[in-house]
């Protein structure tokens, strides 16, 4: 039983990382109707920036974390203004292809600057375990879950309680109407891209200590995040978080207790989740069916 | 002094020209109606004012040229309630009202919700309800209430009667009339229902294929042979 609970908590920790990246995908999809395929690579770039600051410039982990969040936010907003916005007039497919181009570009850029070798990243959390109700939980897992939950709570408060957050929601659900009440919709979309990039950075920086840092850090994580977002409902922020945690726990339990899956076949299981959800309930757990008036 | 002046305003949707030079004015404190058949350019006239359609010609508001997109027009003090309700259906009633005051300082929002709720007392009880779950009439009233939250100098109302029961329509126009009489609100209303529009407005313009065909005080237009035959049906 203790072993089972340990696996659940470990699943929650990796699941919270999926949730952060899934939430980034959902934020952008809600606002613009496209999946940002470069979300993972942008997060990889952010993670390298944090890594460089801590290993080469002697920064502490948390100052580097905060600085990277700020840079990622500005970078995300800048990408929207400079690259996405000029391509928004026209079909959505065009924007999707632009994000795929961005994925390849950022991946190349990271390899060019930092090289392809695999680097170890120090965990910000002390090694060791804490015993809670007879279950030994690693400090890193607790820390990871706490950081993601705090990030999600901060975002939720922004959207729920501030004028800016309300304007961002309005711009996402009904841009034409939002402009009529004076909301500068394009700015709101840029802000959304910035927040998504910052969320991705959180996911990348938390994931790096356990999976090592290389230019393809986020390739698999992005697929887990897709699965989480699809599972929860691609337009539902709550769904992204619940989907991420569910997927994390589920994959960890399957990996541990189903022999033939092990650690290596988790990725195909995530792909299977995407496939099954899209076949059985395309709107996900929390999604609403889109009604189009013709 | 006229608050709003349109001089030879043209507008087009892609290759289709919808307005062929509209000239009209609205004085401060006035209710003015724009009448006309489907496709005459009524809605496009409002869209040209609020900058939601590409326009040319001159528009002056409060003595200054009115330029830019809807965000700028909203900031200049014009609230546009578009055709087909115009509420954020996924947001709550209260959030809709808060958005109405978006261009203003946050501080007075609570007082403004109270002020606006005097006109629509049910808004208080329904504050947490999703706007999409309101009835059509309630959504239309919420759209008007949201526009009032901006304390606009000019309210643009597009077909407030669309798809609503006659009783609800009368209620909405009664409120518009009282807002005008008691708070001096200036209103430019586009309406299919010429009868109720002429009863509410002091003056009216009749549009035909993107041009002003007739203009004058409401009483005169009510007596006009062709207006009676075409729009009042007797």
PDB file of N, CA, C and O in Angstrom, chain B residues 102-149:
ATOM      1  N   UNK B 102     -14.798  48.786 -18.586  1.00  0.00           N
ATOM      2  CA  UNK B 102     -13.376  48.514 -18.823  1.00  0.00           C
ATOM      3  C   UNK B 102     -12.554  49.770 -19.098  1.00  0.00           C
ATOM      4  O   UNK B 102     -11.430  49.895 -18.642  1.00  0.00           O
ATOM      5  N   UNK B 103     -13.136  50.705 -19.846  1.00  0.00           N
ATOM      6  CA  UNK B 103     -12.357  51.886 -20.218  1.00  0.00           C
ATOM      7  C   UNK B 103     -12.274  52.906 -19.087  1.00  0.00           C
ATOM      8  O   UNK B 103     -11.616  53.925 -19.222  1.00  0.00           O
ATOM      9  N   UNK B 104     -12.972  52.618 -17.975  1.00  0.00           N
ATOM     10  CA  UNK B 104     -12.982  53.596 -16.894  1.00  0.00           C
ATOM     11  C   UNK B 104     -12.176  53.129 -15.698  1.00  0.00           C
ATOM     12  O   UNK B 104     -11.723  52.007 -15.640  1.00  0.00           O
ATOM     13  N   UNK B 105     -12.024  54.023 -14.729  1.00  0.00           N
ATOM     14  CA  UNK B 105     -11.255  53.670 -13.537  1.00  0.00           C
ATOM     15  C   UNK B 105     -12.009  52.646 -12.703  1.00  0.00           C
ATOM     16  O   UNK B 105     -13.213  52.741 -12.537  1.00  0.00           O
ATOM     17  N   UNK B 106     -11.271  51.713 -12.140  1.00  0.00           N
ATOM     18  CA  UNK B 106     -11.865  50.584 -11.418  1.00  0.00           C
ATOM     19  C   UNK B 106     -12.684  51.027 -10.204  1.00  0.00           C
ATOM     20  O   UNK B 106     -13.680  50.437  -9.871  1.00  0.00           O
ATOM     21  N   UNK B 107     -12.267  52.114  -9.579  1.00  0.00           N
ATOM     22  CA  UNK B 107     -12.785  52.485  -8.272  1.00  0.00           C
ATOM     23  C   UNK B 107     -14.304  52.590  -8.201  1.00  0.00           C
ATOM     24  O   UNK B 107     -14.935  52.148  -7.264  1.00  0.00           O
ATOM     25  N   UNK B 108     -14.884  53.195  -9.237  1.00  0.00           N
ATOM     26  CA  UNK B 108     -16.308  53.488  -9.142  1.00  0.00           C
ATOM     27  C   UNK B 108     -17.184  52.368  -9.688  1.00  0.00           C
ATOM     28  O   UNK B 108     -18.388  52.530  -9.792  1.00  0.00           O
ATOM     29  N   UNK B 109     -16.584  51.221 -10.008  1.00  0.00           N
ATOM     30  CA  UNK B 109     -17.352  50.167 -10.658  1.00  0.00           C
ATOM     31  C   UNK B 109     -18.542  49.710  -9.805  1.00  0.00           C
ATOM     32  O   UNK B 109     -19.651  49.564 -10.286  1.00  0.00           O
ATOM     33  N   UNK B 110     -18.276  49.522  -8.515  1.00  0.00           N
ATOM     34  CA  UNK B 110     -19.353  49.041  -7.646  1.00  0.00           C
ATOM     35  C   UNK B 110     -20.526  50.017  -7.621  1.00  0.00           C
ATOM     36  O   UNK B 110     -21.677  49.630  -7.746  1.00  0.00           O
ATOM     37  N   UNK B 111     -20.210  51.310  -7.502  1.00  0.00           N
ATOM     38  CA  UNK B 111     -21.255  52.329  -7.489  1.00  0.00           C
ATOM     39  C   UNK B 111     -22.015  52.322  -8.810  1.00  0.00           C
ATOM     40  O   UNK B 111     -23.233  52.516  -8.841  1.00  0.00           O
ATOM     41  N   UNK B 112     -21.289  52.064  -9.900  1.00  0.00           N
ATOM     42  CA  UNK B 112     -21.932  52.059 -11.203  1.00  0.00           C
ATOM     43  C   UNK B 112     -22.845  50.858 -11.386  1.00  0.00           C
ATOM     44  O   UNK B 112     -23.899  50.960 -12.010  1.00  0.00           O
ATOM     45  N   UNK B 113     -22.434  49.713 -10.826  1.00  0.00           N
ATOM     46  CA  UNK B 113     -23.309  48.542 -10.898  1.00  0.00           C
ATOM     47  C   UNK B 113     -24.627  48.871 -10.192  1.00  0.00           C
ATOM     48  O   UNK B 113     -25.709  48.564 -10.698  1.00  0.00           O
ATOM     49  N   UNK B 114     -24.529  49.548  -9.040  1.00  0.00           N
ATOM     50  CA  UNK B 114     -25.743  49.928  -8.317  1.00  0.00           C
ATOM     51  C   UNK B 114     -26.595  50.901  -9.131  1.00  0.00           C
ATOM     52  O   UNK B 114     -27.812  50.763  -9.209  1.00  0.00           O
ATOM     53  N   UNK B 115     -25.915  51.872  -9.731  1.00  0.00           N
ATOM     54  CA  UNK B 115     -26.627  52.883 -10.521  1.00  0.00           C
ATOM     55  C   UNK B 115     -27.373  52.231 -11.687  1.00  0.00           C
ATOM     56  O   UNK B 115     -28.555  52.477 -11.917  1.00  0.00           O
ATOM     57  N   UNK B 116     -26.668  51.341 -12.408  1.00  0.00           N
ATOM     58  CA  UNK B 116     -27.263  50.687 -13.567  1.00  0.00           C
ATOM     59  C   UNK B 116     -28.371  49.725 -13.137  1.00  0.00           C
ATOM     60  O   UNK B 116     -29.392  49.576 -13.812  1.00  0.00           O
ATOM     61  N   UNK B 117     -28.180  49.108 -11.953  1.00  0.00           N
ATOM     62  CA  UNK B 117     -29.174  48.147 -11.479  1.00  0.00           C
ATOM     63  C   UNK B 117     -30.489  48.815 -11.095  1.00  0.00           C
ATOM     64  O   UNK B 117     -31.508  48.157 -10.966  1.00  0.00           O
ATOM     65  N   UNK B 118     -30.458  50.138 -10.901  1.00  0.00           N
ATOM     66  CA  UNK B 118     -31.724  50.825 -10.652  1.00  0.00           C
ATOM     67  C   UNK B 118     -32.639  50.718 -11.861  1.00  0.00           C
ATOM     68  O   UNK B 118     -33.857  50.675 -11.730  1.00  0.00           O
ATOM     69  N   UNK B 119     -32.042  50.687 -13.032  1.00  0.00           N
ATOM     70  CA  UNK B 119     -32.839  50.553 -14.246  1.00  0.00           C
ATOM     71  C   UNK B 119     -33.255  49.099 -14.472  1.00  0.00           C
ATOM     72  O   UNK B 119     -34.289  48.822 -15.060  1.00  0.00           O
ATOM     73  N   UNK B 120     -32.408  48.185 -14.069  1.00  0.00           N
ATOM     74  CA  UNK B 120     -32.677  46.761 -14.272  1.00  0.00           C
ATOM     75  C   UNK B 120     -32.487  46.039 -12.929  1.00  0.00           C
ATOM     76  O   UNK B 120     -31.451  45.426 -12.685  1.00  0.00           O
ATOM     77  N   UNK B 121     -33.492  46.124 -12.057  1.00  0.00           N
ATOM     78  CA  UNK B 121     -33.320  45.634 -10.677  1.00  0.00           C
ATOM     79  C   UNK B 121     -32.937  44.150 -10.595  1.00  0.00           C
ATOM     80  O   UNK B 121     -32.271  43.745  -9.647  1.00  0.00           O
ATOM     81  N   UNK B 122     -33.325  43.348 -11.583  1.00  0.00           N
ATOM     82  CA  UNK B 122     -33.034  41.908 -11.509  1.00  0.00           C
ATOM     83  C   UNK B 122     -31.549  41.606 -11.661  1.00  0.00           C
ATOM     84  O   UNK B 122     -31.105  40.483 -11.388  1.00  0.00           O
ATOM     85  N   UNK B 123     -30.758  42.604 -12.115  1.00  0.00           N
ATOM     86  CA  UNK B 123     -29.325  42.343 -12.327  1.00  0.00           C
ATOM     87  C   UNK B 123     -28.630  41.908 -11.046  1.00  0.00           C
ATOM     88  O   UNK B 123     -27.731  41.075 -11.067  1.00  0.00           O
ATOM     89  N   UNK B 124     -29.060  42.475  -9.908  1.00  0.00           N
ATOM     90  CA  UNK B 124     -28.422  42.145  -8.636  1.00  0.00           C
ATOM     91  C   UNK B 124     -28.563  40.666  -8.299  1.00  0.00           C
ATOM     92  O   UNK B 124     -27.586  39.996  -7.971  1.00  0.00           O
ATOM     93  N   UNK B 125     -29.813  40.153  -8.408  1.00  0.00           N
ATOM     94  CA  UNK B 125     -30.045  38.748  -8.038  1.00  0.00           C
ATOM     95  C   UNK B 125     -29.337  37.792  -8.982  1.00  0.00           C
ATOM     96  O   UNK B 125     -28.977  36.693  -8.595  1.00  0.00           O
ATOM     97  N   UNK B 126     -29.166  38.215 -10.222  1.00  0.00           N
ATOM     98  CA  UNK B 126     -28.596  37.306 -11.211  1.00  0.00           C
ATOM     99  C   UNK B 126     -27.097  37.509 -11.409  1.00  0.00           C
ATOM    100  O   UNK B 126     -26.528  36.973 -12.351  1.00  0.00           O
ATOM    101  N   UNK B 127     -26.464  38.279 -10.527  1.00  0.00           N
ATOM    102  CA  UNK B 127     -25.078  38.694 -10.742  1.00  0.00           C
ATOM    103  C   UNK B 127     -24.148  37.533 -11.088  1.00  0.00           C
ATOM    104  O   UNK B 127     -23.295  37.644 -11.957  1.00  0.00           O
ATOM    105  N   UNK B 128     -24.341  36.379 -10.413  1.00  0.00           N
ATOM    106  CA  UNK B 128     -23.412  35.272 -10.624  1.00  0.00           C
ATOM    107  C   UNK B 128     -23.810  34.338 -11.743  1.00  0.00           C
ATOM    108  O   UNK B 128     -23.108  33.368 -12.026  1.00  0.00           O
ATOM    109  N   UNK B 129     -24.940  34.624 -12.389  1.00  0.00           N
ATOM    110  CA  UNK B 129     -25.440  33.721 -13.425  1.00  0.00           C
ATOM    111  C   UNK B 129     -24.708  33.927 -14.752  1.00  0.00           C
ATOM    112  O   UNK B 129     -24.330  35.044 -15.103  1.00  0.00           O
ATOM    113  N   UNK B 130     -24.500  32.839 -15.484  1.00  0.00           N
ATOM    114  CA  UNK B 130     -23.864  32.944 -16.789  1.00  0.00           C
ATOM    115  C   UNK B 130     -24.809  33.676 -17.744  1.00  0.00           C
ATOM    116  O   UNK B 130     -25.997  33.342 -17.815  1.00  0.00           O
ATOM    117  N   UNK B 131     -24.291  34.667 -18.466  1.00  0.00           N
ATOM    118  CA  UNK B 131     -25.147  35.502 -19.305  1.00  0.00           C
ATOM    119  C   UNK B 131     -25.884  34.684 -20.366  1.00  0.00           C
ATOM    120  O   UNK B 131     -27.010  34.994 -20.732  1.00  0.00           O
ATOM    121  N   UNK B 132     -25.252  33.613 -20.842  1.00  0.00           N
ATOM    122  CA  UNK B 132     -25.875  32.783 -21.880  1.00  0.00           C
ATOM    123  C   UNK B 132     -27.139  32.077 -21.423  1.00  0.00           C
ATOM    124  O   UNK B 132     -27.925  31.609 -22.242  1.00  0.00           O
ATOM    125  N   UNK B 133     -27.347  31.997 -20.099  1.00  0.00           N
ATOM    126  CA  UNK B 133     -28.535  31.301 -19.597  1.00  0.00           C
ATOM    127  C   UNK B 133     -29.708  32.260 -19.406  1.00  0.00           C
ATOM    128  O   UNK B 133     -30.793  31.841 -19.011  1.00  0.00           O
ATOM    129  N   UNK B 134     -29.510  33.556 -19.677  1.00  0.00           N
ATOM    130  CA  UNK B 134     -30.603  34.518 -19.568  1.00  0.00           C
ATOM    131  C   UNK B 134     -31.515  34.388 -20.782  1.00  0.00           C
ATOM    132  O   UNK B 134     -31.108  33.880 -21.828  1.00  0.00           O
ATOM    133  N   UNK B 135     -32.741  34.893 -20.635  1.00  0.00           N
ATOM    134  CA  UNK B 135     -33.650  34.906 -21.779  1.00  0.00           C
ATOM    135  C   UNK B 135     -33.178  35.963 -22.775  1.00  0.00           C
ATOM    136  O   UNK B 135     -32.348  36.818 -22.444  1.00  0.00           O
ATOM    137  N   UNK B 136     -33.727  35.927 -23.985  1.00  0.00           N
ATOM    138  CA  UNK B 136     -33.326  36.883 -25.011  1.00  0.00           C
ATOM    139  C   UNK B 136     -33.516  38.320 -24.574  1.00  0.00           C
ATOM    140  O   UNK B 136     -32.644  39.171 -24.766  1.00  0.00           O
ATOM    141  N   UNK B 137     -34.666  38.589 -23.945  1.00  0.00           N
ATOM    142  CA  UNK B 137     -34.947  39.948 -23.493  1.00  0.00           C
ATOM    143  C   UNK B 137     -33.980  40.389 -22.408  1.00  0.00           C
ATOM    144  O   UNK B 137     -33.493  41.521 -22.416  1.00  0.00           O
ATOM    145  N   UNK B 138     -33.698  39.465 -21.488  1.00  0.00           N
ATOM    146  CA  UNK B 138     -32.762  39.795 -20.405  1.00  0.00           C
ATOM    147  C   UNK B 138     -31.363  40.045 -20.961  1.00  0.00           C
ATOM    148  O   UNK B 138     -30.646  40.935 -20.495  1.00  0.00           O
ATOM    149  N   UNK B 139     -30.977  39.251 -21.969  1.00  0.00           N
ATOM    150  CA  UNK B 139     -29.650  39.465 -22.561  1.00  0.00           C
ATOM    151  C   UNK B 139     -29.566  40.829 -23.226  1.00  0.00           C
ATOM    152  O   UNK B 139     -28.551  41.511 -23.151  1.00  0.00           O
ATOM    153  N   UNK B 140     -30.664  41.226 -23.895  1.00  0.00           N
ATOM    154  CA  UNK B 140     -30.677  42.540 -24.532  1.00  0.00           C
ATOM    155  C   UNK B 140     -30.567  43.641 -23.480  1.00  0.00           C
ATOM    156  O   UNK B 140     -29.837  44.614 -23.657  1.00  0.00           O
ATOM    157  N   UNK B 141     -31.282  43.453 -22.365  1.00  0.00           N
ATOM    158  CA  UNK B 141     -31.209  44.461 -21.308  1.00  0.00           C
ATOM    159  C   UNK B 141     -29.822  44.474 -20.673  1.00  0.00           C
ATOM    160  O   UNK B 141     -29.301  45.541 -20.340  1.00  0.00           O
ATOM    161  N   UNK B 142     -29.233  43.287 -20.521  1.00  0.00           N
ATOM    162  CA  UNK B 142     -27.874  43.225 -19.975  1.00  0.00           C
ATOM    163  C   UNK B 142     -26.902  43.964 -20.911  1.00  0.00           C
ATOM    164  O   UNK B 142     -26.015  44.684 -20.445  1.00  0.00           O
ATOM    165  N   UNK B 143     -27.113  43.803 -22.220  1.00  0.00           N
ATOM    166  CA  UNK B 143     -26.247  44.487 -23.179  1.00  0.00           C
ATOM    167  C   UNK B 143     -26.366  46.003 -23.019  1.00  0.00           C
ATOM    168  O   UNK B 143     -25.364  46.724 -23.064  1.00  0.00           O
ATOM    169  N   UNK B 144     -27.595  46.487 -22.817  1.00  0.00           N
ATOM    170  CA  UNK B 144     -27.795  47.926 -22.611  1.00  0.00           C
ATOM    171  C   UNK B 144     -27.145  48.342 -21.289  1.00  0.00           C
ATOM    172  O   UNK B 144     -26.429  49.347 -21.216  1.00  0.00           O
ATOM    173  N   UNK B 145     -27.379  47.537 -20.237  1.00  0.00           N
ATOM    174  CA  UNK B 145     -26.806  47.844 -18.926  1.00  0.00           C
ATOM    175  C   UNK B 145     -25.286  47.897 -19.015  1.00  0.00           C
ATOM    176  O   UNK B 145     -24.640  48.776 -18.450  1.00  0.00           O
ATOM    177  N   UNK B 146     -24.714  46.942 -19.736  1.00  0.00           N
ATOM    178  CA  UNK B 146     -23.257  46.914 -19.882  1.00  0.00           C
ATOM    179  C   UNK B 146     -22.771  48.180 -20.579  1.00  0.00           C
ATOM    180  O   UNK B 146     -21.763  48.768 -20.189  1.00  0.00           O
ATOM    181  N   UNK B 147     -23.510  48.607 -21.598  1.00  0.00           N
ATOM    182  CA  UNK B 147     -23.131  49.839 -22.301  1.00  0.00           C
ATOM    183  C   UNK B 147     -23.194  51.036 -21.362  1.00  0.00           C
ATOM    184  O   UNK B 147     -22.331  51.911 -21.397  1.00  0.00           O
ATOM    185  N   UNK B 148     -24.208  51.056 -20.480  1.00  0.00           N
ATOM    186  CA  UNK B 148     -24.350  52.187 -19.557  1.00  0.00           C
ATOM    187  C   UNK B 148     -23.208  52.244 -18.551  1.00  0.00           C
ATOM    188  O   UNK B 148     -22.871  53.312 -18.041  1.00  0.00           O
ATOM    189  N   UNK B 149     -22.620  51.074 -18.245  1.00  0.00           N
ATOM    190  CA  UNK B 149     -21.506  51.013 -17.296  1.00  0.00           C
ATOM    191  C   UNK B 149     -20.343  51.898 -17.753  1.00  0.00           C
ATOM    192  O   UNK B 149     -19.539  52.353 -16.952  1.00  0.00           O
TER     193      UNK B 149
END
